[in-house]
CSV table of C-alpha atoms in Angstrom, one decimal:
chain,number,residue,atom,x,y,z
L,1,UNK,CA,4.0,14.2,12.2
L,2,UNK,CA,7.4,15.9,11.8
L,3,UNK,CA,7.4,19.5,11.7
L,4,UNK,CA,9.9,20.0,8.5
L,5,UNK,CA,11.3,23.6,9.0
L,6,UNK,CA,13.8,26.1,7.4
L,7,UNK,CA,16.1,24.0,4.8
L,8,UNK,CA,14.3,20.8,5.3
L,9,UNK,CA,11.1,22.3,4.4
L,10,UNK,CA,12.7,23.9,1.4
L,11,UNK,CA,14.6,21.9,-0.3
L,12,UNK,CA,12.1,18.8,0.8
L,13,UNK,CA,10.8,17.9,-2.7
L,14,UNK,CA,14.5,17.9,-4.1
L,15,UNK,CA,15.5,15.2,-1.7
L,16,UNK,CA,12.5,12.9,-1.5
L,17,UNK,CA,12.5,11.8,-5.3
L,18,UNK,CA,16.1,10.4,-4.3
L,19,UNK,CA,14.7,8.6,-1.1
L,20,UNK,CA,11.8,7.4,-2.8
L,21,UNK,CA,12.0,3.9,-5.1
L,22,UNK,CA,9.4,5.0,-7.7
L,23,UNK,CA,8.2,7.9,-6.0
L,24,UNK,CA,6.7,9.3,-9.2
L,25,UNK,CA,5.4,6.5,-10.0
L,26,UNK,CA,3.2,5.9,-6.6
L,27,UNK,CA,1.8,9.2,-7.2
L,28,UNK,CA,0.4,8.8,-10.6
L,29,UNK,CA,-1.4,5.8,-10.1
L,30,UNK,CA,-2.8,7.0,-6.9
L,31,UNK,CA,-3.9,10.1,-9.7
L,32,UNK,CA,-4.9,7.9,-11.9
L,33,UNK,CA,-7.6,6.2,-9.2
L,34,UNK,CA,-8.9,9.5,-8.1
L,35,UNK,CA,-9.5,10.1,-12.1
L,36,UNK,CA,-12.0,7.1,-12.4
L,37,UNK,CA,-13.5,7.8,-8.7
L,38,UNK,CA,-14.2,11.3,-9.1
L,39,UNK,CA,-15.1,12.7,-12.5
L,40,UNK,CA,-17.1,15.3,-11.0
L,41,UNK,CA,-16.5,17.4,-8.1
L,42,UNK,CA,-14.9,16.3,-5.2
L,43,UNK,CA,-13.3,17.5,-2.1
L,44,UNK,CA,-9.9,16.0,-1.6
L,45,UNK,CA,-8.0,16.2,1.5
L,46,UNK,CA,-3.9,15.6,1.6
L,47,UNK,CA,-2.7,14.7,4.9
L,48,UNK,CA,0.8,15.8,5.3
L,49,UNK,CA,0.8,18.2,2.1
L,50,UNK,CA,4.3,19.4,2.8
L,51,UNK,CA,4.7,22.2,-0.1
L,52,UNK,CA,1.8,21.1,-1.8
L,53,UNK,CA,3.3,19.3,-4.7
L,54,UNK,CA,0.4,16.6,-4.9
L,55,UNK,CA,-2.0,19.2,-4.8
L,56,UNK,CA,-0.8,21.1,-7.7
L,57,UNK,CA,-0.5,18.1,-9.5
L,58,UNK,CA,-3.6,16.6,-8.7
L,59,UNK,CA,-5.3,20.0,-9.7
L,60,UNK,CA,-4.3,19.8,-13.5
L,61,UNK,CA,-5.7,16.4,-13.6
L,62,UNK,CA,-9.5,17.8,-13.0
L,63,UNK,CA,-10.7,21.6,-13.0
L,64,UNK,CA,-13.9,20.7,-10.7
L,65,UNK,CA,-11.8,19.1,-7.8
L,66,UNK,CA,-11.1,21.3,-4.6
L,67,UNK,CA,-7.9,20.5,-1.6
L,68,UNK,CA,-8.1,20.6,1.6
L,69,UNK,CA,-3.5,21.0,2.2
L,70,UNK,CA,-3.2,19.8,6.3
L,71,UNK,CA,0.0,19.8,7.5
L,72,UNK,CA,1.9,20.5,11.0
L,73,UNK,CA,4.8,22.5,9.6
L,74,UNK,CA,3.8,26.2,8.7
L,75,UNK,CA,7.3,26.7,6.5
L,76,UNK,CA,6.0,23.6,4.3
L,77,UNK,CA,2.7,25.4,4.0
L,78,UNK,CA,4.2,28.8,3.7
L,79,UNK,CA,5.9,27.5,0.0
L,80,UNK,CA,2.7,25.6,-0.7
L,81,UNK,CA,1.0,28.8,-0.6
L,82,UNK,CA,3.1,30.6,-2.9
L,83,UNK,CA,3.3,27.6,-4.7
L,84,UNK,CA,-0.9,27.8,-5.0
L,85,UNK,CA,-0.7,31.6,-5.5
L,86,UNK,CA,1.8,31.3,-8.3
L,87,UNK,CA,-0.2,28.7,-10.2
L,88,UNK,CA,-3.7,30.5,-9.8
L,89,UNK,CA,-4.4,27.8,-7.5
L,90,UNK,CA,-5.7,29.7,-4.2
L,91,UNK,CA,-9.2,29.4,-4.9
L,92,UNK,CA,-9.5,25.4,-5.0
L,93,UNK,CA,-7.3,25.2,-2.0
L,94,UNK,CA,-7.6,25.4,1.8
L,95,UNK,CA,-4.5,25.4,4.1
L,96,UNK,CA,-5.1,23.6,7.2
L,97,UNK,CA,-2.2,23.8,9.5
L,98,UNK,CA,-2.3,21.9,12.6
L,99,UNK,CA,-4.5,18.4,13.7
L,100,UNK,CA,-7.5,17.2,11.7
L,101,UNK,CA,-9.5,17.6,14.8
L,102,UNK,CA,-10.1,20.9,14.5
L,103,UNK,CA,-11.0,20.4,10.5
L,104,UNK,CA,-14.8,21.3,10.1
L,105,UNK,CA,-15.2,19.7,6.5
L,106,UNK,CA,-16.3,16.4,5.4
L,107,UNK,CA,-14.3,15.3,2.4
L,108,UNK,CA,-14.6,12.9,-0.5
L,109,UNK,CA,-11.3,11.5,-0.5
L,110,UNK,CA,-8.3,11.1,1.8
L,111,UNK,CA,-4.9,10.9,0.5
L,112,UNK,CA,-1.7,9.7,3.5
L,113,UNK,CA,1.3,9.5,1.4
L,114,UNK,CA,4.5,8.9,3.4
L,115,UNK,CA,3.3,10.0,6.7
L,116,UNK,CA,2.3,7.4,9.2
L,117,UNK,CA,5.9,6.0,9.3
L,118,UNK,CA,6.6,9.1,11.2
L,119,UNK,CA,4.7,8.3,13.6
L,120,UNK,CA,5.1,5.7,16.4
L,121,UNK,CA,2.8,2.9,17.4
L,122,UNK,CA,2.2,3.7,20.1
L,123,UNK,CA,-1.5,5.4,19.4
L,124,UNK,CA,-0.2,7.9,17.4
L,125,UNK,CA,-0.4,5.9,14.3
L,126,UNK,CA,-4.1,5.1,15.7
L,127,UNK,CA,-4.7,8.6,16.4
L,128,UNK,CA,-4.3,10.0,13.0
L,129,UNK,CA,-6.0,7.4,11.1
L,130,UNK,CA,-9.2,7.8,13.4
L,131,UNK,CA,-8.9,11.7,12.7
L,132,UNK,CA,-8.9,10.9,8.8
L,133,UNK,CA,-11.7,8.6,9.2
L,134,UNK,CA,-13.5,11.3,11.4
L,135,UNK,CA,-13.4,13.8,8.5
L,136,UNK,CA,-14.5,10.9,5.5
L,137,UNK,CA,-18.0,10.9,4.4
L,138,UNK,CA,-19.0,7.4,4.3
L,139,UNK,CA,-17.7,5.1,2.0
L,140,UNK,CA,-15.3,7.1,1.1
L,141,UNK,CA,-11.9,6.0,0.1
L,142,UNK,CA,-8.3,6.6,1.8
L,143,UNK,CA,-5.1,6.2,-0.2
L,144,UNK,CA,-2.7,5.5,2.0
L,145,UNK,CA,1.6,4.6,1.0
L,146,UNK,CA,4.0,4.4,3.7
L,147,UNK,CA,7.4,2.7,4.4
L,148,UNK,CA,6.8,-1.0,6.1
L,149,UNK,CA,9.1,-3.2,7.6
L,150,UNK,CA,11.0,-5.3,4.9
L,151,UNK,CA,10.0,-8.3,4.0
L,152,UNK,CA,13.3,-9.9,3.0
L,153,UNK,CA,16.8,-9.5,5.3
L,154,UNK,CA,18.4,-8.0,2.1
L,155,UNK,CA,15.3,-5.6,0.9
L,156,UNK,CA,16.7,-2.6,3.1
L,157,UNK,CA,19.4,-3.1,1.6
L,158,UNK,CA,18.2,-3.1,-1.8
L,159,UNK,CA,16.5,0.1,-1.1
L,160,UNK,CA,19.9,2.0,-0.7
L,161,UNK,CA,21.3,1.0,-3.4
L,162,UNK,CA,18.8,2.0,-5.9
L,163,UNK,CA,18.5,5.3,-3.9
L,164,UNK,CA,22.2,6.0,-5.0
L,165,UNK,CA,20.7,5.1,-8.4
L,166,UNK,CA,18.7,8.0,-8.1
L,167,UNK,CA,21.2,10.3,-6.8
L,168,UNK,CA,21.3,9.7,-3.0
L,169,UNK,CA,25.1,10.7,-1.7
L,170,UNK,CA,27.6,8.7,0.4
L,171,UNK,CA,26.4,11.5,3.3
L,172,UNK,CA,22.7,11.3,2.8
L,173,UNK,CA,22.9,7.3,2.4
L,174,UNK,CA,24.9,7.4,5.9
L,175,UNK,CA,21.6,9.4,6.9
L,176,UNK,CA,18.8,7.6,5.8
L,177,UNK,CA,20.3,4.4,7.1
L,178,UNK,CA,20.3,6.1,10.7
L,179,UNK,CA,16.6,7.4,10.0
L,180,UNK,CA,15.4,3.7,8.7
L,181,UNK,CA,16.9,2.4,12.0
L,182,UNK,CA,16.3,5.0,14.5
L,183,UNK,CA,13.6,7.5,13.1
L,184,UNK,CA,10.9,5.4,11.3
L,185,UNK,CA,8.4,3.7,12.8
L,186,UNK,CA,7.2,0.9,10.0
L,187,UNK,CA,4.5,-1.7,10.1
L,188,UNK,CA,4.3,-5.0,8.8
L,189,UNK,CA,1.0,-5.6,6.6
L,190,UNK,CA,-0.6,-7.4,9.0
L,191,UNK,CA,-0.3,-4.4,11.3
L,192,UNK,CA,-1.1,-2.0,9.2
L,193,UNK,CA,-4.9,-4.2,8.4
L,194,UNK,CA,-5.4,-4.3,12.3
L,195,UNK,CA,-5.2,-0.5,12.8
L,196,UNK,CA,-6.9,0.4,9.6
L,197,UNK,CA,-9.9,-1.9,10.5
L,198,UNK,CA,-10.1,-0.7,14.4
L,199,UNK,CA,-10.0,2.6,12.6
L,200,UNK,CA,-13.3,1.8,11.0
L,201,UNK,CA,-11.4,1.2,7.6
L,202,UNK,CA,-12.3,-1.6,5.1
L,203,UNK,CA,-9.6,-4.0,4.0
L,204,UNK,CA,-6.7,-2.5,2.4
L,205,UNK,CA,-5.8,-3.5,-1.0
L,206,UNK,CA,-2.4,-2.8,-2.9
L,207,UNK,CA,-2.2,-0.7,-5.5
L,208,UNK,CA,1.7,0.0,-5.4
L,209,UNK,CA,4.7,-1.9,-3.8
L,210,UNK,CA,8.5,-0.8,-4.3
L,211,UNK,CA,11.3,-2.6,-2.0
L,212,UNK,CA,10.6,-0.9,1.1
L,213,UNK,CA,7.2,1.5,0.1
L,214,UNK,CA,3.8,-0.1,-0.4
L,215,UNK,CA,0.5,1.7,-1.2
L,216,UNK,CA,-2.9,0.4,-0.4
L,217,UNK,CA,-6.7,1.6,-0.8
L,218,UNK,CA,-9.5,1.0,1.5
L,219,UNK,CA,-12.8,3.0,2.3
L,220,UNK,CA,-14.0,4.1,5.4
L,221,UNK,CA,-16.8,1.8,6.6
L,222,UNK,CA,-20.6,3.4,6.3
C-alpha cells in the first residue's frame, strides 16, 4: 500500500472527493449495509484508514461499534489520531500501523475502500486479501470498492471529465491521467472474482458502480 506522507497525507481527504465519481456516495451505502448487519456490537476493521475519516463517520452511525484503523503510513495515522482524540473517539478505536499479519484480533467486518488498486498483481493484491480473510471470523463480510479497468474505450475518459466537475485542476487532471496509466494497478471483474475466491471469499456482489469505481460485498467462506 502507498505510504502517503507529509502533504499528501494532509491534505489527502481534500483531494480524494475530487478524484472520486461519487465518493460520498460509495461510503454511505457501504454505512448503510453495516447499519442492517450490525445492530449490536461489532468490531470493524478499515484497511487502509488513511486519517480515519470512515471511522469517524462510521462511529456516529452506532455507539456500540468498535475500529480497528490499519494503515502503512504513520503521518495518515498521526491526524487520524488527533482526529479520534478530538472527537472523544480514542476509546472505540485501535491504530494498527503496519501489515495485518501481525493484527491479533478477529473482527466482524472488513472494510477495503480504494486500496487494492495500489497494489500490483503480482501477489500483492493476493497477499492482502488473504491477510483480511486471515483476521475475519467466519462468515463474515468484506466490503471491498476499488478502481477496475474500464469497461468502455471512452469510460476513462468520462471519469476526467466529471472529476473537473468536481473541482479537479488542469494540473492535477494532467496527474491523475499519469497515475491511471502508470501507478494503478486495476482489475477487470472477472479478476477480481478469481482472487477473491482463491482468497477464500464468496462471490462478490455489487453494491456501487461509478465510471471507473465499483464496490462489491462478499463474506469470507466458513
Amino acid at each position: 500500500m502507498p505510504d502517503f506522507k507529509g502533504e499528501q497525507a494532509t491534505y489527502y481527504d481534500e483531494r480524494i472527493t475530487r478524484l472520486v465519481p461519487g465518493y460520498e456516495l460509495l461510503h454511505g451505502l457501504t454505512a448503510a449495509q453495516l447499519e442492517i448487519l450490525f445492530l449490536d456490537e461489532a468490531i470493524i476493521l478499515v484497511v487502509g484508514a488513511g486519517t480515519g475519516k470512515e471511522v469517524t463517520e462510521l462511529a456516529k452511525l452506532n455507539s456500540t461499534w468498535s475500529f480497528i484503523a490499519q494503515d502503512v503510513s504513520e503521518d495518515m495515522l498521526a491526524i487520524a489520531d488527533q482526529n479520534f482524540t478530538n472527537l472523544g473517539l480514542s476509546h472505540r478505536v485501535k491504530i494498527h500501523c503496519g501489515e495485518l499479519t501481525t493484527l491479533a484480533e478477529r473482527v466482524d467486518c472488513a472494510l477495503c475502500l480504494l486500496v487494492l488498486h495500489f497494489l500490483e498483481d503480482n501477489g500483492e493484491k493476493k497477499a492482502l486479501l488473504n491477510q483480511i480473510n486471515s483476521v475475519l471470523k467466519p462468515n463474515s463480510p468484506l466490503f471491498l470498492v476499488d478502481l477496475m479497468k474500464p469497461e468502455t474505450q471512452f469510460e476513462r475518459e468520462a471519469q476526467l471529465v466529471f472529476c473537473r466537475t468536481l473541482g479537479l485542476t488542469e494540473v492535477g487532471q494532467t496527474r491523475m491521467r499519469y497515475n491511471l496509466e502508470h501507478e494503478f494497478y486495476p482489475l477487470d471483474r472477472m479478476r477480481l472474482s478469481e482472487l477473491l475466491d482463491e482468497c477464500g471469499f464468496n462471490v462478490p456482489h455489487p453494491f456501487f458502480k461509478a465510471l471507473g469505481f465499483t464496490g462489491v460485498s462478499c463474506n469470507k467462506r466458513a
